PDB file of N, CA and C in Angstrom:
ATOM      1  N   MET A 217      63.200 -83.677   6.572  1.00 49.00           N
ATOM      2  CA  MET A 217      63.221 -82.373   7.172  1.00 49.00           C
ATOM      3  C   MET A 217      62.447 -81.366   6.322  1.00 49.00           C
ATOM      4  N   ALA A 218      62.544 -81.509   5.021  1.00 53.00           N
ATOM      5  CA  ALA A 218      61.862 -80.570   4.135  1.00 53.00           C
ATOM      6  C   ALA A 218      60.350 -80.733   4.240  1.00 53.00           C
ATOM      7  N   SER A 219      59.877 -81.959   4.472  1.00 58.00           N
ATOM      8  CA  SER A 219      58.436 -82.160   4.556  1.00 58.00           C
ATOM      9  C   SER A 219      57.862 -81.537   5.823  1.00 58.00           C
ATOM     10  N   ALA A 220      58.621 -81.549   6.912  1.00 57.00           N
ATOM     11  CA  ALA A 220      58.154 -80.923   8.155  1.00 57.00           C
ATOM     12  C   ALA A 220      58.062 -79.410   7.986  1.00 57.00           C
ATOM     13  N   ALA A 221      59.016 -78.840   7.275  1.00 56.00           N
ATOM     14  CA  ALA A 221      58.995 -77.396   7.047  1.00 56.00           C
ATOM     15  C   ALA A 221      57.858 -77.011   6.120  1.00 56.00           C
ATOM     16  N   SER A 222      57.591 -77.852   5.131  1.00 61.00           N
ATOM     17  CA  SER A 222      56.512 -77.519   4.204  1.00 61.00           C
ATOM     18  C   SER A 222      55.145 -77.646   4.870  1.00 61.00           C
ATOM     19  N   ARG A 223      55.024 -78.502   5.898  1.00 65.00           N
ATOM     20  CA  ARG A 223      53.756 -78.623   6.620  1.00 65.00           C
ATOM     21  C   ARG A 223      53.531 -77.433   7.544  1.00 65.00           C
ATOM     22  N   LYS A 224      54.598 -76.851   8.049  1.00 67.00           N
ATOM     23  CA  LYS A 224      54.470 -75.719   8.961  1.00 67.00           C
ATOM     24  C   LYS A 224      54.273 -74.400   8.215  1.00 67.00           C
ATOM     25  N   ALA A 225      54.667 -74.336   6.965  1.00 71.00           N
ATOM     26  CA  ALA A 225      54.620 -73.090   6.214  1.00 71.00           C
ATOM     27  C   ALA A 225      53.200 -72.500   6.134  1.00 71.00           C
ATOM     28  N   PRO A 226      52.168 -73.284   5.789  1.00 75.00           N
ATOM     29  CA  PRO A 226      50.835 -72.672   5.722  1.00 75.00           C
ATOM     30  C   PRO A 226      50.354 -72.145   7.074  1.00 75.00           C
ATOM     31  N   SER A 227      50.637 -72.861   8.142  1.00 79.00           N
ATOM     32  CA  SER A 227      50.199 -72.386   9.454  1.00 79.00           C
ATOM     33  C   SER A 227      50.941 -71.122   9.854  1.00 79.00           C
ATOM     34  N   LEU A 228      52.215 -70.999   9.456  1.00 81.00           N
ATOM     35  CA  LEU A 228      52.952 -69.773   9.746  1.00 81.00           C
ATOM     36  C   LEU A 228      52.399 -68.596   8.958  1.00 81.00           C
ATOM     37  N   VAL A 229      51.993 -68.833   7.729  1.00 82.00           N
ATOM     38  CA  VAL A 229      51.399 -67.766   6.915  1.00 82.00           C
ATOM     39  C   VAL A 229      50.091 -67.301   7.535  1.00 82.00           C
ATOM     40  N   VAL A 230      49.274 -68.242   7.972  1.00 83.00           N
ATOM     41  CA  VAL A 230      48.001 -67.891   8.605  1.00 83.00           C
ATOM     42  C   VAL A 230      48.241 -67.122   9.891  1.00 83.00           C
ATOM     43  N   ALA A 231      49.176 -67.584  10.710  1.00 83.00           N
ATOM     44  CA  ALA A 231      49.473 -66.902  11.966  1.00 83.00           C
ATOM     45  C   ALA A 231      50.003 -65.493  11.710  1.00 83.00           C
ATOM     46  N   ALA A 232      50.853 -65.335  10.723  1.00 84.00           N
ATOM     47  CA  ALA A 232      51.384 -64.006  10.404  1.00 84.00           C
ATOM     48  C   ALA A 232      50.277 -63.090   9.885  1.00 84.00           C
ATOM     49  N   SER A 233      49.364 -63.630   9.076  1.00 82.00           N
ATOM     50  CA  SER A 233      48.262 -62.826   8.547  1.00 82.00           C
ATOM     51  C   SER A 233      47.335 -62.363   9.662  1.00 82.00           C
ATOM     52  N   VAL A 234      47.000 -63.266  10.566  1.00 82.00           N
ATOM     53  CA  VAL A 234      46.132 -62.909  11.687  1.00 82.00           C
ATOM     54  C   VAL A 234      46.813 -61.864  12.560  1.00 82.00           C
ATOM     55  N   GLY A 235      48.095 -62.041  12.811  1.00 81.00           N
ATOM     56  CA  GLY A 235      48.834 -61.070  13.610  1.00 81.00           C
ATOM     57  C   GLY A 235      48.872 -59.701  12.949  1.00 81.00           C
ATOM     58  N   ALA A 236      49.047 -59.675  11.625  1.00 79.00           N
ATOM     59  CA  ALA A 236      49.087 -58.397  10.911  1.00 79.00           C
ATOM     60  C   ALA A 236      47.734 -57.697  10.960  1.00 79.00           C
ATOM     61  N   VAL A 237      46.673 -58.454  10.787  1.00 75.00           N
ATOM     62  CA  VAL A 237      45.329 -57.861  10.830  1.00 75.00           C
ATOM     63  C   VAL A 237      45.037 -57.295  12.212  1.00 75.00           C
ATOM     64  N   GLU A 238      45.368 -58.046  13.243  1.00 76.00           N
ATOM     65  CA  GLU A 238      45.127 -57.562  14.610  1.00 76.00           C
ATOM     66  C   GLU A 238      45.959 -56.315  14.904  1.00 76.00           C
ATOM     67  N   ALA A 239      47.199 -56.282  14.439  1.00 74.00           N
ATOM     68  CA  ALA A 239      48.045 -55.109  14.662  1.00 74.00           C
ATOM     69  C   ALA A 239      47.486 -53.894  13.943  1.00 74.00           C
ATOM     70  N   LEU A 240      47.010 -54.076  12.722  1.00 70.00           N
ATOM     71  CA  LEU A 240      46.427 -52.958  11.974  1.00 70.00           C
ATOM     72  C   LEU A 240      45.142 -52.466  12.623  1.00 70.00           C
ATOM     73  N   LYS A 241      44.333 -53.392  13.136  1.00 68.00           N
ATOM     74  CA  LYS A 241      43.103 -52.973  13.811  1.00 68.00           C
ATOM     75  C   LYS A 241      43.423 -52.140  15.038  1.00 68.00           C
ATOM     76  N   ASP A 242      44.431 -52.552  15.806  1.00 63.00           N
ATOM     77  CA  ASP A 242      44.811 -51.799  16.991  1.00 63.00           C
ATOM     78  C   ASP A 242      45.408 -50.446  16.622  1.00 63.00           C
ATOM     79  N   GLN A 243      46.208 -50.418  15.549  1.00 64.00           N
ATOM     80  CA  GLN A 243      46.859 -49.184  15.142  1.00 64.00           C
ATOM     81  C   GLN A 243      45.842 -48.175  14.628  1.00 64.00           C
ATOM     82  N   ALA A 244      44.894 -48.622  13.830  1.00 59.00           N
ATOM     83  CA  ALA A 244      43.905 -47.718  13.248  1.00 59.00           C
ATOM     84  C   ALA A 244      42.794 -47.384  14.227  1.00 59.00           C
ATOM     85  N   GLY A 245      42.680 -48.131  15.283  1.00 59.00           N
ATOM     86  CA  GLY A 245      41.641 -47.865  16.260  1.00 59.00           C
ATOM     87  C   GLY A 245      40.276 -48.340  15.817  1.00 59.00           C
ATOM     88  N   LEU A 246      40.238 -49.289  14.905  1.00 55.00           N
ATOM     89  CA  LEU A 246      38.950 -49.751  14.396  1.00 55.00           C
ATOM     90  C   LEU A 246      38.126 -50.445  15.473  1.00 55.00           C
ATOM     91  N   CYS A 247      38.788 -51.070  16.420  1.00 58.00           N
ATOM     92  CA  CYS A 247      38.062 -51.766  17.475  1.00 58.00           C
ATOM     93  C   CYS A 247      37.487 -50.801  18.498  1.00 58.00           C
ATOM     94  N   ARG A 248      37.992 -49.576  18.502  1.00 66.00           N
ATOM     95  CA  ARG A 248      37.567 -48.622  19.526  1.00 66.00           C
ATOM     96  C   ARG A 248      36.572 -47.603  18.993  1.00 66.00           C
ATOM     97  N   TRP A 249      35.983 -47.811  17.833  1.00 66.00           N
ATOM     98  CA  TRP A 249      35.057 -46.845  17.246  1.00 66.00           C
ATOM     99  C   TRP A 249      33.630 -47.038  17.723  1.00 66.00           C
ATOM    100  N   GLY A 250      33.295 -48.181  18.285  1.00 72.00           N
ATOM    101  CA  GLY A 250      31.914 -48.462  18.680  1.00 72.00           C
ATOM    102  C   GLY A 250      31.388 -47.494  19.719  1.00 72.00           C
ATOM    103  N   TYR A 251      32.141 -47.275  20.780  1.00 75.00           N
ATOM    104  CA  TYR A 251      31.667 -46.406  21.854  1.00 75.00           C
ATOM    105  C   TYR A 251      31.503 -44.954  21.402  1.00 75.00           C
ATOM    106  N   PRO A 252      32.492 -44.354  20.716  1.00 75.00           N
ATOM    107  CA  PRO A 252      32.302 -42.958  20.288  1.00 75.00           C
ATOM    108  C   PRO A 252      31.122 -42.781  19.334  1.00 75.00           C
ATOM    109  N   LEU A 253      30.920 -43.727  18.429  1.00 74.00           N
ATOM    110  CA  LEU A 253      29.792 -43.602  17.511  1.00 74.00           C
ATOM    111  C   LEU A 253      28.463 -43.710  18.244  1.00 74.00           C
ATOM    112  N   ARG A 254      28.359 -44.652  19.187  1.00 78.00           N
ATOM    113  CA  ARG A 254      27.136 -44.767  19.984  1.00 78.00           C
ATOM    114  C   ARG A 254      26.901 -43.505  20.797  1.00 78.00           C
ATOM    115  N   SER A 255      27.974 -42.947  21.347  1.00 80.00           N
ATOM    116  CA  SER A 255      27.855 -41.745  22.150  1.00 80.00           C
ATOM    117  C   SER A 255      27.369 -40.555  21.311  1.00 80.00           C
ATOM    118  N   LEU A 256      27.936 -40.398  20.119  1.00 77.00           N
ATOM    119  CA  LEU A 256      27.484 -39.323  19.232  1.00 77.00           C
ATOM    120  C   LEU A 256      26.032 -39.507  18.830  1.00 77.00           C
ATOM    121  N   TYR A 257      25.629 -40.721  18.541  1.00 78.00           N
ATOM    122  CA  TYR A 257      24.243 -40.981  18.160  1.00 78.00           C
ATOM    123  C   TYR A 257      23.291 -40.639  19.304  1.00 78.00           C
ATOM    124  N   ARG A 258      23.649 -41.056  20.518  1.00 81.00           N
ATOM    125  CA  ARG A 258      22.799 -40.764  21.674  1.00 81.00           C
ATOM    126  C   ARG A 258      22.732 -39.267  21.941  1.00 81.00           C
ATOM    127  N   HIS A 259      23.863 -38.577  21.777  1.00 80.00           N
ATOM    128  CA  HIS A 259      23.886 -37.135  21.992  1.00 80.00           C
ATOM    129  C   HIS A 259      22.993 -36.428  20.967  1.00 80.00           C
ATOM    130  N   ALA A 260      23.086 -36.849  19.712  1.00 73.00           N
ATOM    131  CA  ALA A 260      22.268 -36.229  18.670  1.00 73.00           C
ATOM    132  C   ALA A 260      20.792 -36.550  18.871  1.00 73.00           C
ATOM    133  N   ALA A 261      20.496 -37.746  19.323  1.00 73.00           N
ATOM    134  CA  ALA A 261      19.104 -38.124  19.542  1.00 73.00           C
ATOM    135  C   ALA A 261      18.508 -37.372  20.721  1.00 73.00           C
ATOM    136  N   ALA A 262      19.336 -37.001  21.697  1.00 76.00           N
ATOM    137  CA  ALA A 262      18.838 -36.322  22.883  1.00 76.00           C
ATOM    138  C   ALA A 262      18.640 -34.827  22.648  1.00 76.00           C
ATOM    139  N   ALA A 263      19.311 -34.247  21.672  1.00 74.00           N
ATOM    140  CA  ALA A 263      19.210 -32.808  21.432  1.00 74.00           C
ATOM    141  C   ALA A 263      17.925 -32.505  20.662  1.00 74.00           C
ATOM    142  N   PRO A 264      16.987 -31.753  21.252  1.00 74.00           N
ATOM    143  CA  PRO A 264      15.705 -31.497  20.581  1.00 74.00           C
ATOM    144  C   PRO A 264      15.861 -30.671  19.310  1.00 74.00           C
ATOM    145  N   ARG A 265      16.826 -29.748  19.276  1.00 74.00           N
ATOM    146  CA  ARG A 265      17.006 -28.926  18.079  1.00 74.00           C
ATOM    147  C   ARG A 265      17.451 -29.787  16.905  1.00 74.00           C
ATOM    148  N   LEU A 266      18.383 -30.705  17.168  1.00 70.00           N
ATOM    149  CA  LEU A 266      18.849 -31.596  16.108  1.00 70.00           C
ATOM    150  C   LEU A 266      17.754 -32.551  15.665  1.00 70.00           C
ATOM    151  N   ARG A 267      16.944 -33.003  16.621  1.00 70.00           N
ATOM    152  CA  ARG A 267      15.860 -33.915  16.280  1.00 70.00           C
ATOM    153  C   ARG A 267      14.831 -33.215  15.395  1.00 70.00           C
ATOM    154  N   ALA A 268      14.495 -31.946  15.709  1.00 76.00           N
ATOM    155  CA  ALA A 268      13.541 -31.197  14.901  1.00 76.00           C
ATOM    156  C   ALA A 268      14.108 -30.937  13.509  1.00 76.00           C
ATOM    157  N   LEU A 269      15.401 -30.639  13.442  1.00 75.00           N
ATOM    158  CA  LEU A 269      16.036 -30.393  12.151  1.00 75.00           C
ATOM    159  C   LEU A 269      16.037 -31.649  11.295  1.00 75.00           C
ATOM    160  N   SER A 270      16.376 -32.783  11.895  1.00 74.00           N
ATOM    161  CA  SER A 270      16.397 -34.020  11.120  1.00 74.00           C
ATOM    162  C   SER A 270      14.997 -34.405  10.663  1.00 74.00           C
ATOM    163  N   ALA A 271      13.982 -34.139  11.505  1.00 76.00           N
ATOM    164  CA  ALA A 271      12.610 -34.456  11.108  1.00 76.00           C
ATOM    165  C   ALA A 271      12.169 -33.581   9.939  1.00 76.00           C
ATOM    166  N   SER A 272      12.506 -32.299   9.980  1.00 78.00           N
ATOM    167  CA  SER A 272      12.102 -31.414   8.886  1.00 78.00           C
ATOM    168  C   SER A 272      12.844 -31.761   7.602  1.00 78.00           C
ATOM    169  N   LEU A 273      14.115 -32.140   7.723  1.00 77.00           N
ATOM    170  CA  LEU A 273      14.874 -32.524   6.534  1.00 77.00           C
ATOM    171  C   LEU A 273      14.336 -33.812   5.923  1.00 77.00           C
ATOM    172  N   SER A 274      13.966 -34.770   6.767  1.00 77.00           N
ATOM    173  CA  SER A 274      13.443 -36.023   6.217  1.00 77.00           C
ATOM    174  C   SER A 274      12.080 -35.807   5.573  1.00 77.00           C
ATOM    175  N   GLU A 275      11.249 -34.911   6.141  1.00 79.00           N
ATOM    176  CA  GLU A 275       9.954 -34.615   5.522  1.00 79.00           C
ATOM    177  C   GLU A 275      10.151 -33.929   4.182  1.00 79.00           C
ATOM    178  N   ALA A 276      11.113 -33.001   4.106  1.00 78.00           N
ATOM    179  CA  ALA A 276      11.382 -32.299   2.856  1.00 78.00           C
ATOM    180  C   ALA A 276      11.916 -33.266   1.798  1.00 78.00           C
ATOM    181  N   ALA A 277      12.775 -34.181   2.218  1.00 77.00           N
ATOM    182  CA  ALA A 277      13.322 -35.151   1.272  1.00 77.00           C
ATOM    183  C   ALA A 277      12.231 -36.097   0.778  1.00 77.00           C
ATOM    184  N   ALA A 278      11.317 -36.477   1.668  1.00 75.00           N
ATOM    185  CA  ALA A 278      10.230 -37.360   1.258  1.00 75.00           C
ATOM    186  C   ALA A 278       9.285 -36.651   0.297  1.00 75.00           C
ATOM    187  N   ALA A 279       9.058 -35.370   0.510  1.00 77.00           N
ATOM    188  CA  ALA A 279       8.169 -34.615  -0.377  1.00 77.00           C
ATOM    189  C   ALA A 279       8.816 -34.391  -1.736  1.00 77.00           C
ATOM    190  N   ALA A 280      10.129 -34.217  -1.775  1.00 78.00           N
ATOM    191  CA  ALA A 280      10.824 -33.941  -3.028  1.00 78.00           C
ATOM    192  C   ALA A 280      11.111 -35.206  -3.829  1.00 78.00           C
ATOM    193  N   ALA A 281      11.041 -36.360  -3.202  1.00 76.00           N
ATOM    194  CA  ALA A 281      11.364 -37.611  -3.906  1.00 76.00           C
ATOM    195  C   ALA A 281      10.286 -37.916  -4.933  1.00 76.00           C
ATOM    196  N   PRO A 282      10.685 -38.249  -6.146  1.00 79.00           N
ATOM    197  CA  PRO A 282       9.690 -38.577  -7.164  1.00 79.00           C
ATOM    198  C   PRO A 282       9.018 -39.911  -6.873  1.00 79.00           C
ATOM    199  N   ARG A 283       7.756 -39.975  -7.122  1.00 78.00           N
ATOM    200  CA  ARG A 283       7.001 -41.207  -6.919  1.00 78.00           C
ATOM    201  C   ARG A 283       7.149 -42.089  -8.153  1.00 78.00           C
ATOM    202  N   PRO A 284       7.392 -43.379  -7.970  1.00 78.00           N
ATOM    203  CA  PRO A 284       7.500 -44.262  -9.137  1.00 78.00           C
ATOM    204  C   PRO A 284       6.127 -44.440  -9.792  1.00 78.00           C
ATOM    205  N   ALA A 285       6.144 -44.514 -11.095  1.00 82.00           N
ATOM    206  CA  ALA A 285       4.903 -44.702 -11.835  1.00 82.00           C
ATOM    207  C   ALA A 285       4.396 -46.123 -11.615  1.00 82.00           C
ATOM    208  N   PRO A 286       3.084 -46.315 -11.544  1.00 84.00           N
ATOM    209  CA  PRO A 286       2.562 -47.671 -11.372  1.00 84.00           C
ATOM    210  C   PRO A 286       2.890 -48.529 -12.594  1.00 84.00           C
ATOM    211  N   LEU A 287       3.128 -49.802 -12.359  1.00 81.00           N
ATOM    212  CA  LEU A 287       3.484 -50.714 -13.440  1.00 81.00           C
ATOM    213  C   LEU A 287       2.253 -51.101 -14.240  1.00 81.00           C
ATOM    214  N   SER A 288       2.440 -51.211 -15.533  1.00 88.00           N
ATOM    215  CA  SER A 288       1.354 -51.712 -16.363  1.00 88.00           C
ATOM    216  C   SER A 288       1.278 -53.229 -16.182  1.00 88.00           C
ATOM    217  N   ALA A 289       0.227 -53.837 -16.681  1.00 89.00           N
ATOM    218  CA  ALA A 289       0.051 -55.278 -16.533  1.00 89.00           C
ATOM    219  C   ALA A 289       1.186 -56.037 -17.218  1.00 89.00           C
ATOM    220  N   GLU A 290       1.605 -55.550 -18.383  1.00 90.00           N
ATOM    221  CA  GLU A 290       2.679 -56.229 -19.110  1.00 90.00           C
ATOM    222  C   GLU A 290       4.004 -56.111 -18.351  1.00 90.00           C
ATOM    223  N   ASP A 291       4.277 -54.941 -17.798  1.00 89.00           N
ATOM    224  CA  ASP A 291       5.496 -54.762 -17.017  1.00 89.00           C
ATOM    225  C   ASP A 291       5.477 -55.634 -15.762  1.00 89.00           C
ATOM    226  N   ALA A 292       4.311 -55.761 -15.151  1.00 88.00           N
ATOM    227  CA  ALA A 292       4.203 -56.587 -13.954  1.00 88.00           C
ATOM    228  C   ALA A 292       4.471 -58.053 -14.290  1.00 88.00           C
ATOM    229  N   LYS A 293       3.954 -58.519 -15.422  1.00 89.00           N
ATOM    230  CA  LYS A 293       4.191 -59.908 -15.836  1.00 89.00           C
ATOM    231  C   LYS A 293       5.676 -60.135 -16.123  1.00 89.00           C
ATOM    232  N   LEU A 294       6.291 -59.178 -16.806  1.00 89.00           N
ATOM    233  CA  LEU A 294       7.713 -59.303 -17.123  1.00 89.00           C
ATOM    234  C   LEU A 294       8.550 -59.296 -15.847  1.00 89.00           C
ATOM    235  N   ARG A 295       8.186 -58.450 -14.913  1.00 87.00           N
ATOM    236  CA  ARG A 295       8.914 -58.390 -13.645  1.00 87.00           C
ATOM    237  C   ARG A 295       8.774 -59.700 -12.879  1.00 87.00           C
ATOM    238  N   LYS A 296       7.569 -60.271 -12.872  1.00 87.00           N
ATOM    239  CA  LYS A 296       7.338 -61.531 -12.179  1.00 87.00           C
ATOM    240  C   LYS A 296       8.139 -62.661 -12.841  1.00 87.00           C
ATOM    241  N   ALA A 297       8.149 -62.690 -14.165  1.00 87.00           N
ATOM    242  CA  ALA A 297       8.904 -63.721 -14.878  1.00 87.00           C
ATOM    243  C   ALA A 297      10.398 -63.585 -14.585  1.00 87.00           C
ATOM    244  N   HIS A 298      10.882 -62.368 -14.584  1.00 86.00           N
ATOM    245  CA  HIS A 298      12.302 -62.135 -14.297  1.00 86.00           C
ATOM    246  C   HIS A 298      12.617 -62.596 -12.871  1.00 86.00           C
ATOM    247  N   HIS A 299      11.762 -62.275 -11.936  1.00 84.00           N
ATOM    248  CA  HIS A 299      11.966 -62.683 -10.551  1.00 84.00           C
ATOM    249  C   HIS A 299      12.000 -64.207 -10.421  1.00 84.00           C
ATOM    250  N   LEU A 300      11.082 -64.879 -11.098  1.00 84.00           N
ATOM    251  CA  LEU A 300      11.041 -66.335 -11.007  1.00 84.00           C
ATOM    252  C   LEU A 300      12.265 -66.975 -11.658  1.00 84.00           C
ATOM    253  N   VAL A 301      12.741 -66.380 -12.764  1.00 83.00           N
ATOM    254  CA  VAL A 301      13.925 -66.921 -13.413  1.00 83.00           C
ATOM    255  C   VAL A 301      15.145 -66.753 -12.510  1.00 83.00           C
ATOM    256  N   CYS A 302      15.251 -65.591 -11.886  1.00 83.00           N
ATOM    257  CA  CYS A 302      16.434 -65.327 -11.047  1.00 83.00           C
ATOM    258  C   CYS A 302      16.356 -65.988  -9.681  1.00 83.00           C
ATOM    259  N   TRP A 303      15.190 -65.968  -9.048  1.00 82.00           N
ATOM    260  CA  TRP A 303      15.089 -66.380  -7.663  1.00 82.00           C
ATOM    261  C   TRP A 303      14.136 -67.554  -7.451  1.00 82.00           C
ATOM    262  N   GLY A 304      13.566 -68.083  -8.487  1.00 73.00           N
ATOM    263  CA  GLY A 304      12.595 -69.166  -8.348  1.00 73.00           C
ATOM    264  C   GLY A 304      13.219 -70.468  -7.919  1.00 73.00           C
ATOM    265  N   PRO A 305      12.408 -71.501  -7.865  1.00 69.00           N
ATOM    266  CA  PRO A 305      12.925 -72.813  -7.440  1.00 69.00           C
ATOM    267  C   PRO A 305      13.983 -73.325  -8.421  1.00 69.00           C
ATOM    268  N   ASN A 306      14.976 -73.939  -7.866  1.00 60.00           N
ATOM    269  CA  ASN A 306      16.091 -74.453  -8.710  1.00 60.00           C
ATOM    270  C   ASN A 306      15.897 -75.902  -9.020  1.00 60.00           C
TER     271      ASN A 306
END
């Protein structure tokens, strides 16, 4: 009898965990956020004033962003070696 109970215990834990996650998702409304977010995005994209504002802000941010300095030959070699060590063929 004890062996049958011990075999059912892991499946009961999994079932309880899945049930808890689903209950929390329903309670927090996480499953229902897709439509409102899409709706807000479409509304903002359709408003010309907001579109002009976002375009001007992105242009200002791009102009204010510092440009990275070009790499020297030695830095480029070191970067390539590092890349090959980390991501090269195994």
